[in-house]
């Protein structure tokens, strides 16, 4: 259809309808002038109940202070990544993460637009997991062994022939005799959680809870409520709920990807490290907790401080016991050792009898740089054992993205070559992140929706 037949407003509306996030626009009087289907689905409302109506009429539980849209209309200032909890017209509790912006035309504000993400289900899942942690803690036996402790790893299960890594493990065993906080850093996939679990298991807290939380997985407000707990009435729908600090009392709380924790929340973590007291969100009573904090980062802490991703005071507080885990490419002697170990594991799981790898594959493994480290090696072995038809793994069993083209191969057209490279990078990112699309999108530095589209198209 020729471009002159397109109506600009219709095209814009069509674009906003295809976006995988809720879009809500109001005019300066607070009346809704655009409301896409995703927003209606998030809010549990029909579009006809919201479009053309005053915001507070459609959402009577909100007011001029609690509504992010109305606050932006009044202040003419944007609000970023703000969590909002409210009750819709049908009595259902809705929780969203909003970015709300004023709209200007020729220097005049003509309204406000809100881009909302629904995290009600994510919050419910997080709370259920916290409840499960709580229930597991209440049935904890004083004599419990490793399996009842969440199947935690110990130092005996860290396999290495590397002299430098053996030295780090030796230092970790000494850390087990202390109650000081621990900071572990290294590339993704090197085994940071395995290392801190081992310290916990070897310590006097070994029979107490070990609770892990990834700081990059949740929005700030949800992460804060999950860590510190909530008091009834602190926000719409809030109940009395223990946070992970209380659930980990007597044991260890492991905070992964600490550099992803918002700076304001890092300040609250620092206070807990200093005095041992936490206060639930909306609560007035401080509670003392005996929790050992272990944190992990996939970048150098000094770099995180210089980039303002980690508070300097928190870094100095955690840096008393800090350990850098070397990447697999610097532990050449461990590659064959770990490969044989994973072959043994998957022989048992997959009911196979693979005898090992041929010499060419061993050489390839030694030369490959393993950007995903031990995790990538494990997933590669698993892939090969699922696809091989031999009793010894060879280069033909490698995932496609690891196979290098020979000089005699025909040069692909540029478009095909770009698609092949894109597919290779996406596959490698998914392998490194164990199939987690959100983490893979961060690794590739593209939006999650874009990655999902490319997966459907190419993989």
Coordinates of C-alpha atoms in Angstrom, one line a residue:
X1 CA 0.0 0.0 0.0
X2 CA 1.4 3.4 -0.9
X3 CA 2.7 5.5 2.0
X4 CA 0.2 8.4 1.3
X5 CA -2.6 6.1 2.4
X6 CA -1.2 5.7 5.9
X7 CA -2.5 7.9 8.7
X8 CA 0.3 9.0 11.0
X9 CA -1.9 8.7 14.2
X10 CA -3.0 5.2 13.1
X11 CA 0.5 4.1 12.5
X12 CA 1.6 5.4 15.9
X13 CA -1.3 3.7 17.6
X14 CA -0.4 0.5 15.8
X15 CA 3.2 0.7 17.0
X16 CA 2.2 1.3 20.6
X17 CA -0.2 -1.7 20.5
X18 CA 2.7 -4.0 19.4
X19 CA 4.9 -3.0 22.3
X20 CA 5.2 -5.7 24.9
X21 CA 4.6 -3.3 27.8
X22 CA 1.7 -1.4 29.2
X23 CA 1.2 2.1 27.7
X24 CA -1.1 4.6 29.4
X25 CA -1.4 8.3 28.4
X26 CA -3.4 11.0 30.1
X27 CA -4.0 14.7 29.2
X28 CA -3.3 17.6 31.6
X29 CA -6.7 17.1 33.2
X30 CA -6.0 13.5 34.1
X31 CA -8.2 12.0 31.5
X32 CA -7.0 8.8 29.6
X33 CA -6.4 9.5 25.9
X34 CA -4.5 6.2 25.1
X35 CA -4.5 2.8 26.8
X36 CA -3.1 -0.2 25.0
X37 CA -4.1 -3.8 25.4
X38 CA -1.1 -4.8 27.4
X39 CA -1.9 -2.1 30.0
X40 CA -5.5 -3.3 30.2
X41 CA -4.3 -6.9 30.7
X42 CA -1.9 -5.8 33.4
X43 CA -4.6 -3.8 35.2
X44 CA -7.3 -6.4 34.9
X45 CA -9.5 -3.8 33.2
X46 CA -11.4 -3.5 29.9
X47 CA -10.2 -0.7 27.7
X48 CA -13.7 0.7 27.6
X49 CA -13.6 1.1 31.4
X50 CA -10.5 3.4 31.2
X51 CA -10.3 5.2 27.8
X52 CA -11.9 8.7 27.8
X53 CA -12.4 8.6 31.6
X54 CA -10.7 10.5 34.4
X55 CA -7.9 8.4 35.8
X56 CA -9.3 8.4 39.4
X57 CA -12.7 7.3 38.2
X58 CA -11.2 4.3 36.5
X59 CA -8.9 3.6 39.4
X60 CA -10.6 4.8 42.6
X61 CA -8.0 3.4 45.0
X62 CA -5.4 5.9 43.6
X63 CA -5.2 9.6 44.4
X64 CA -3.1 12.6 43.3
X65 CA -0.2 11.5 45.5
X66 CA -0.1 7.7 44.8
X67 CA -0.7 7.9 41.0
X68 CA 2.6 8.3 39.2
X69 CA 0.8 9.7 36.1
X70 CA -0.9 12.5 38.1
X71 CA 2.3 13.2 40.0
X72 CA 4.1 13.8 36.7
X73 CA 1.3 16.0 35.4
X74 CA 1.7 18.2 38.6
X75 CA 5.5 18.2 38.8
X76 CA 6.3 18.0 35.1
X77 CA 9.3 15.8 36.1
X78 CA 9.8 12.2 35.0
X79 CA 9.7 9.2 37.4
X80 CA 11.8 6.2 36.6
X81 CA 11.3 2.6 37.6
X82 CA 8.8 3.3 40.4
X83 CA 6.8 0.4 41.8
X84 CA 3.1 1.1 42.2
X85 CA 0.6 -1.0 44.1
X86 CA -3.2 -0.4 43.8
X87 CA -6.6 -2.0 43.7
X88 CA -8.4 -1.9 40.3
X89 CA -12.2 -1.2 40.0
X90 CA -12.9 -4.9 40.4
X91 CA -11.1 -5.3 43.7
X92 CA -8.0 -7.0 42.3
X93 CA -4.5 -5.9 43.7
X94 CA -2.3 -4.8 40.8
X95 CA 1.5 -4.2 41.1
X96 CA 3.5 -2.6 38.3
X97 CA 6.9 -1.1 37.8
X98 CA 6.5 2.2 36.0
X99 CA 8.5 4.8 34.1
X100 CA 6.4 7.9 33.7
X101 CA 7.3 10.8 31.5
X102 CA 5.8 14.3 30.7
X103 CA 4.9 14.8 27.0
X104 CA 5.9 18.2 25.5
X105 CA 4.9 19.7 22.2
X106 CA 6.4 23.1 21.2
X107 CA 7.6 23.6 24.8
X108 CA 4.1 23.0 26.3
X109 CA 3.2 19.9 28.4
X110 CA 0.3 18.2 26.8
X111 CA 0.1 15.1 29.0
X112 CA 2.0 12.2 30.5
X113 CA 2.8 8.7 29.3
X114 CA 3.4 5.7 31.5
X115 CA 5.3 2.6 30.5
X116 CA 4.4 -0.1 32.9
X117 CA 5.7 -3.6 33.5
X118 CA 3.5 -6.1 35.4
X119 CA 5.4 -7.9 38.2
X120 CA 2.5 -9.1 40.3
X121 CA 3.1 -12.7 39.3
X122 CA 6.9 -12.3 39.8
X123 CA 6.3 -10.9 43.3
X124 CA 3.9 -13.8 44.1
X125 CA 6.5 -16.3 43.0
X126 CA 9.2 -14.6 45.0
X127 CA 7.0 -14.6 48.1
X128 CA 6.1 -18.2 47.6
X129 CA 9.8 -19.1 47.4
X130 CA 10.4 -17.1 50.6
X131 CA 7.5 -19.0 52.3
X132 CA 9.1 -22.2 51.1
X133 CA 12.4 -21.2 52.6
X134 CA 10.6 -20.4 55.8
X135 CA 8.8 -23.8 55.9
X136 CA 12.0 -25.7 55.2
X137 CA 13.7 -23.8 58.0
X138 CA 11.0 -24.7 60.5
X139 CA 11.4 -28.5 59.8
X140 CA 15.2 -28.3 59.9
X141 CA 16.8 -31.1 61.9
X142 CA 19.8 -30.4 64.1
X143 CA 21.5 -33.4 62.7
X144 CA 20.7 -32.6 59.0
X145 CA 23.4 -33.3 56.5
X146 CA 24.2 -31.8 53.1
X147 CA 21.1 -33.1 51.1
X148 CA 18.7 -31.6 53.6
X149 CA 20.7 -28.4 53.4
X150 CA 19.7 -27.7 49.9
X151 CA 22.2 -30.1 48.3
X152 CA 25.1 -27.6 49.0
X153 CA 28.6 -28.1 47.6
X154 CA 31.7 -28.5 49.7
X155 CA 35.4 -28.0 49.1
X156 CA 35.9 -31.7 48.3
X157 CA 33.7 -31.2 45.2
X158 CA 35.8 -28.4 43.7
X159 CA 38.0 -30.2 41.3
X160 CA 41.3 -28.6 40.2
X161 CA 44.9 -29.4 39.3
X162 CA 45.7 -25.7 39.1
X163 CA 48.2 -24.5 41.7
X164 CA 46.8 -20.9 41.8
X165 CA 43.2 -22.1 42.3
X166 CA 44.3 -24.6 44.9
X167 CA 45.8 -21.6 46.8
X168 CA 42.4 -19.7 46.6
X169 CA 40.6 -22.8 47.9
X170 CA 43.1 -23.0 50.8
X171 CA 42.3 -19.4 51.7
X172 CA 38.6 -20.2 51.4
X173 CA 39.0 -22.9 54.0
X174 CA 40.5 -20.4 56.4
X175 CA 37.6 -18.1 55.7
X176 CA 35.3 -20.8 56.9
X177 CA 36.8 -20.4 60.4
X178 CA 35.7 -16.7 60.5
X179 CA 32.3 -15.0 60.6
X180 CA 33.4 -12.0 58.5
X181 CA 31.7 -11.1 55.3
X182 CA 33.0 -12.6 52.1
X183 CA 33.3 -11.1 48.6
X184 CA 34.0 -13.4 45.7
X185 CA 34.5 -12.1 42.1
X186 CA 35.2 -13.6 38.7
X187 CA 33.7 -14.1 35.3
X188 CA 30.3 -15.8 34.9
X189 CA 30.5 -19.5 35.1
X190 CA 33.7 -19.9 37.2
X191 CA 31.9 -21.4 40.2
X192 CA 31.4 -18.5 42.6
X193 CA 28.3 -19.9 44.3
X194 CA 30.0 -23.3 44.6
X195 CA 32.9 -21.6 46.3
X196 CA 30.7 -19.7 48.8
X197 CA 28.6 -22.7 49.5
X198 CA 31.8 -24.6 50.4
X199 CA 32.8 -21.9 52.8
X200 CA 29.4 -22.0 54.5
X201 CA 29.5 -25.8 54.7
X202 CA 32.9 -25.8 56.3
X203 CA 31.9 -23.1 58.8
X204 CA 30.2 -23.4 62.2
X205 CA 27.0 -22.3 60.4
X206 CA 27.1 -25.3 58.1
X207 CA 23.9 -26.8 59.6
X208 CA 22.1 -23.5 59.4
X209 CA 20.3 -22.0 56.3
X210 CA 22.2 -21.0 53.2
X211 CA 19.9 -18.6 51.2
X212 CA 20.9 -17.2 47.8
X213 CA 19.4 -14.3 46.0
X214 CA 20.4 -12.8 42.6
X215 CA 20.4 -9.0 42.9
X216 CA 19.9 -8.6 39.1
X217 CA 16.7 -10.7 38.9
X218 CA 14.3 -8.3 40.5
X219 CA 13.2 -4.6 40.5
X220 CA 14.5 -2.5 43.4
X221 CA 11.3 -2.4 45.4
X222 CA 10.6 -6.1 45.1
X223 CA 14.2 -7.0 46.0
X224 CA 14.0 -4.7 49.1
X225 CA 10.8 -6.3 50.3
X226 CA 12.2 -9.8 49.7
X227 CA 15.3 -9.0 51.7
X228 CA 13.8 -7.1 54.6
X229 CA 10.2 -8.4 54.7
X230 CA 7.0 -6.4 54.9
X231 CA 4.6 -5.3 57.6
X232 CA 0.9 -5.5 57.2
X233 CA -0.5 -2.3 55.7
X234 CA 2.8 -0.9 54.6
X235 CA 1.3 -0.8 51.1
X236 CA -1.8 -2.0 49.4
X237 CA -2.1 -5.8 49.9
X238 CA 1.0 -6.0 52.2
X239 CA 1.0 -8.8 54.8
X240 CA 3.4 -9.6 57.7
X241 CA 6.2 -11.5 55.9
X242 CA 9.7 -12.4 56.9
X243 CA 12.5 -11.3 54.6
X244 CA 15.5 -13.3 53.6
X245 CA 17.6 -11.8 56.3
X246 CA 15.2 -13.2 58.9
X247 CA 15.0 -16.5 57.1
X248 CA 18.8 -16.8 57.0
X249 CA 19.1 -16.0 60.7
X250 CA 22.0 -18.1 62.2
X251 CA 23.2 -19.0 58.7
X252 CA 24.4 -17.3 55.5
X253 CA 22.8 -15.0 53.0
X254 CA 24.5 -15.1 49.6
X255 CA 23.9 -12.0 47.3
X256 CA 24.9 -12.7 43.7
X257 CA 25.6 -10.0 41.2
X258 CA 25.9 -7.4 44.0
X259 CA 26.9 -4.7 41.5
X260 CA 23.3 -4.9 40.2
X261 CA 21.8 -3.9 43.5
X262 CA 20.6 -0.3 43.4
X263 CA 22.9 2.2 45.3
X264 CA 20.2 3.2 47.8
X265 CA 19.6 -0.4 48.7
X266 CA 23.3 -1.0 49.1
X267 CA 23.3 1.7 51.8
X268 CA 20.7 -0.3 53.7
X269 CA 22.7 -3.5 53.3
X270 CA 25.7 -1.6 54.7
X271 CA 23.8 -0.7 57.8
X272 CA 22.8 -4.3 58.4
X273 CA 26.5 -5.3 58.1
X274 CA 27.4 -2.6 60.6
X275 CA 24.9 -3.2 63.3
X276 CA 23.0 -6.4 62.5
X277 CA 19.6 -4.9 62.7
X278 CA 16.9 -4.9 60.0
X279 CA 13.4 -3.3 59.8
X280 CA 10.6 -4.7 57.7
X281 CA 9.2 -2.3 55.1
X282 CA 6.5 -0.3 56.8
X283 CA 7.4 -1.6 60.2
X284 CA 8.5 0.4 63.3
X285 CA 10.4 -2.4 65.1
X286 CA 14.0 -3.2 64.5
X287 CA 15.0 -6.9 64.7
X288 CA 18.5 -8.2 65.3
X289 CA 19.7 -10.9 62.9
X290 CA 22.8 -13.1 63.0
X291 CA 23.5 -13.5 59.4
X292 CA 26.8 -13.9 57.6
X293 CA 26.8 -12.0 54.3
X294 CA 28.6 -13.5 51.3
X295 CA 28.5 -11.6 48.0
X296 CA 29.6 -12.3 44.5
X297 CA 30.3 -10.1 41.4
X298 CA 31.1 -10.9 37.8
X299 CA 33.3 -7.8 37.4
X300 CA 36.3 -6.5 39.3
X301 CA 35.0 -4.7 42.4
X302 CA 37.3 -1.7 41.9
X303 CA 35.9 -1.3 38.4
X304 CA 32.4 -1.4 39.8
X305 CA 33.3 1.3 42.3
X306 CA 34.8 3.5 39.6
X307 CA 31.6 3.1 37.5
X308 CA 29.4 4.0 40.5
X309 CA 27.8 0.5 40.5
X310 CA 29.2 -0.3 44.0
X311 CA 29.4 2.0 47.0
X312 CA 33.0 2.5 48.1
X313 CA 32.1 2.1 51.8
X314 CA 30.3 -1.2 51.1
X315 CA 33.3 -2.4 49.0
X316 CA 35.7 -1.6 51.9
X317 CA 33.3 -3.3 54.4
X318 CA 33.2 -6.5 52.2
X319 CA 36.8 -6.5 51.1
X320 CA 38.1 -7.9 54.4
X321 CA 37.8 -11.4 52.9
X322 CA 37.8 -11.2 49.1
X323 CA 38.7 -13.9 46.6
X324 CA 39.1 -13.8 42.8
X325 CA 38.3 -17.0 41.1
X326 CA 40.4 -17.6 37.9
X327 CA 38.7 -18.2 34.5
X328 CA 38.9 -21.7 33.0
X329 CA 41.2 -20.5 30.2
X330 CA 43.8 -19.8 32.8
X331 CA 43.4 -23.3 34.3
X332 CA 44.4 -25.3 31.3
X333 CA 45.2 -28.4 33.4
X334 CA 41.6 -28.4 34.7
X335 CA 39.9 -28.7 31.3
X336 CA 40.5 -32.4 30.8
X337 CA 39.9 -33.1 34.5
X338 CA 36.5 -31.4 34.4
X339 CA 35.6 -32.9 31.0
X340 CA 36.1 -36.4 32.4
X341 CA 34.1 -35.5 35.5
X342 CA 31.1 -34.2 33.4
X343 CA 31.3 -37.3 31.1
X344 CA 31.0 -39.5 34.2
X345 CA 28.0 -37.4 35.5
X346 CA 26.1 -37.5 32.2
X347 CA 26.9 -41.2 31.6
X348 CA 24.9 -41.8 34.8
X349 CA 22.1 -39.3 34.0
X350 CA 21.7 -40.3 30.4
X351 CA 22.4 -44.0 30.9
X352 CA 25.3 -43.9 28.5
X353 CA 28.8 -45.4 28.4
X354 CA 30.9 -42.8 26.7
X355 CA 34.6 -43.6 27.3
X356 CA 36.0 -40.1 26.9
X357 CA 37.2 -37.8 24.1
X358 CA 39.5 -38.4 21.2
X359 CA 42.8 -36.5 21.0
X360 CA 41.7 -33.9 18.5
X361 CA 38.8 -32.9 20.7
X362 CA 41.1 -32.7 23.7
X363 CA 43.4 -30.4 21.8
X364 CA 40.4 -28.3 20.7
X365 CA 39.2 -28.0 24.3
X366 CA 42.7 -26.9 25.4
X367 CA 42.9 -24.1 22.8
X368 CA 39.3 -22.8 23.0
X369 CA 38.9 -19.7 25.2
X370 CA 35.8 -20.8 27.1
X371 CA 34.1 -17.4 27.6
X372 CA 31.3 -19.2 29.7
X373 CA 34.0 -21.0 31.8
X374 CA 33.1 -24.2 33.7
X375 CA 29.4 -23.7 33.0
X376 CA 29.9 -23.6 29.3
X377 CA 32.2 -26.6 29.4
X378 CA 29.5 -28.6 31.3
X379 CA 26.8 -27.6 28.8
X380 CA 29.0 -28.4 25.9
X381 CA 29.8 -31.9 27.2
X382 CA 26.0 -32.4 27.8
X383 CA 25.2 -31.3 24.3
X384 CA 27.8 -33.6 22.8
X385 CA 26.7 -36.6 24.8
X386 CA 23.1 -36.1 23.7
X387 CA 24.1 -36.0 20.1
X388 CA 26.9 -38.5 19.7
X389 CA 26.5 -41.9 18.1
X390 CA 29.9 -43.1 19.1
X391 CA 31.4 -44.3 22.4
X392 CA 34.1 -41.6 22.2
X393 CA 33.3 -37.9 21.8
X394 CA 34.8 -36.2 18.7
X395 CA 34.8 -32.8 16.9
X396 CA 31.7 -33.8 14.9
X397 CA 29.7 -33.9 18.2
X398 CA 30.5 -30.2 19.0
X399 CA 27.7 -27.6 19.0
X400 CA 27.5 -25.9 15.6
X401 CA 28.7 -22.6 16.9
X402 CA 32.0 -24.1 18.1
X403 CA 32.8 -25.7 14.8
X404 CA 35.3 -23.6 12.8
X405 CA 34.8 -23.4 9.0
X406 CA 37.7 -24.8 6.9
X407 CA 39.5 -22.5 4.3
X408 CA 38.0 -24.6 1.5
X409 CA 34.4 -23.8 2.5
X410 CA 32.4 -21.5 0.2
X411 CA 32.2 -17.9 1.3
X412 CA 28.6 -17.2 2.3
X413 CA 26.7 -14.1 1.0
X414 CA 27.0 -11.3 3.6
X415 CA 23.3 -11.5 4.7
X416 CA 23.6 -15.3 5.3
X417 CA 26.9 -14.9 7.1
X418 CA 25.4 -12.3 9.4
X419 CA 22.4 -14.5 10.2
X420 CA 24.8 -17.4 10.9
X421 CA 27.0 -15.3 13.2
X422 CA 23.9 -13.9 15.0
X423 CA 22.6 -17.4 15.5
X424 CA 26.0 -18.5 16.8
X425 CA 26.2 -15.6 19.3
X426 CA 22.6 -16.2 20.5
X427 CA 23.2 -19.9 21.0
X428 CA 26.4 -19.3 22.9
X429 CA 24.7 -16.7 25.1
X430 CA 21.9 -19.1 25.9
X431 CA 24.4 -21.9 26.7
X432 CA 26.3 -19.6 29.1
X433 CA 23.1 -18.5 30.8
X434 CA 21.5 -22.0 31.0
X435 CA 18.7 -21.0 28.7
X436 CA 17.7 -17.8 30.7
X437 CA 16.5 -15.4 28.0
X438 CA 16.6 -12.4 30.3
X439 CA 20.3 -13.0 31.3
X440 CA 21.2 -13.8 27.7
X441 CA 19.7 -10.5 26.5
X442 CA 21.8 -8.7 29.1
X443 CA 24.9 -10.6 27.9
X444 CA 24.2 -9.6 24.3
X445 CA 23.1 -6.1 25.3
X446 CA 19.8 -6.2 23.4
X447 CA 16.2 -5.9 24.7
X448 CA 14.6 -9.2 25.9
X449 CA 11.8 -8.8 23.3
X450 CA 14.3 -8.5 20.5
X451 CA 16.1 -11.6 21.6
X452 CA 12.9 -13.6 21.8
X453 CA 12.0 -12.5 18.3
X454 CA 15.4 -13.6 17.0
X455 CA 15.2 -16.9 18.7
X456 CA 11.9 -17.6 17.1
X457 CA 13.3 -16.5 13.7
X458 CA 16.7 -18.2 13.7
X459 CA 16.8 -21.0 16.2

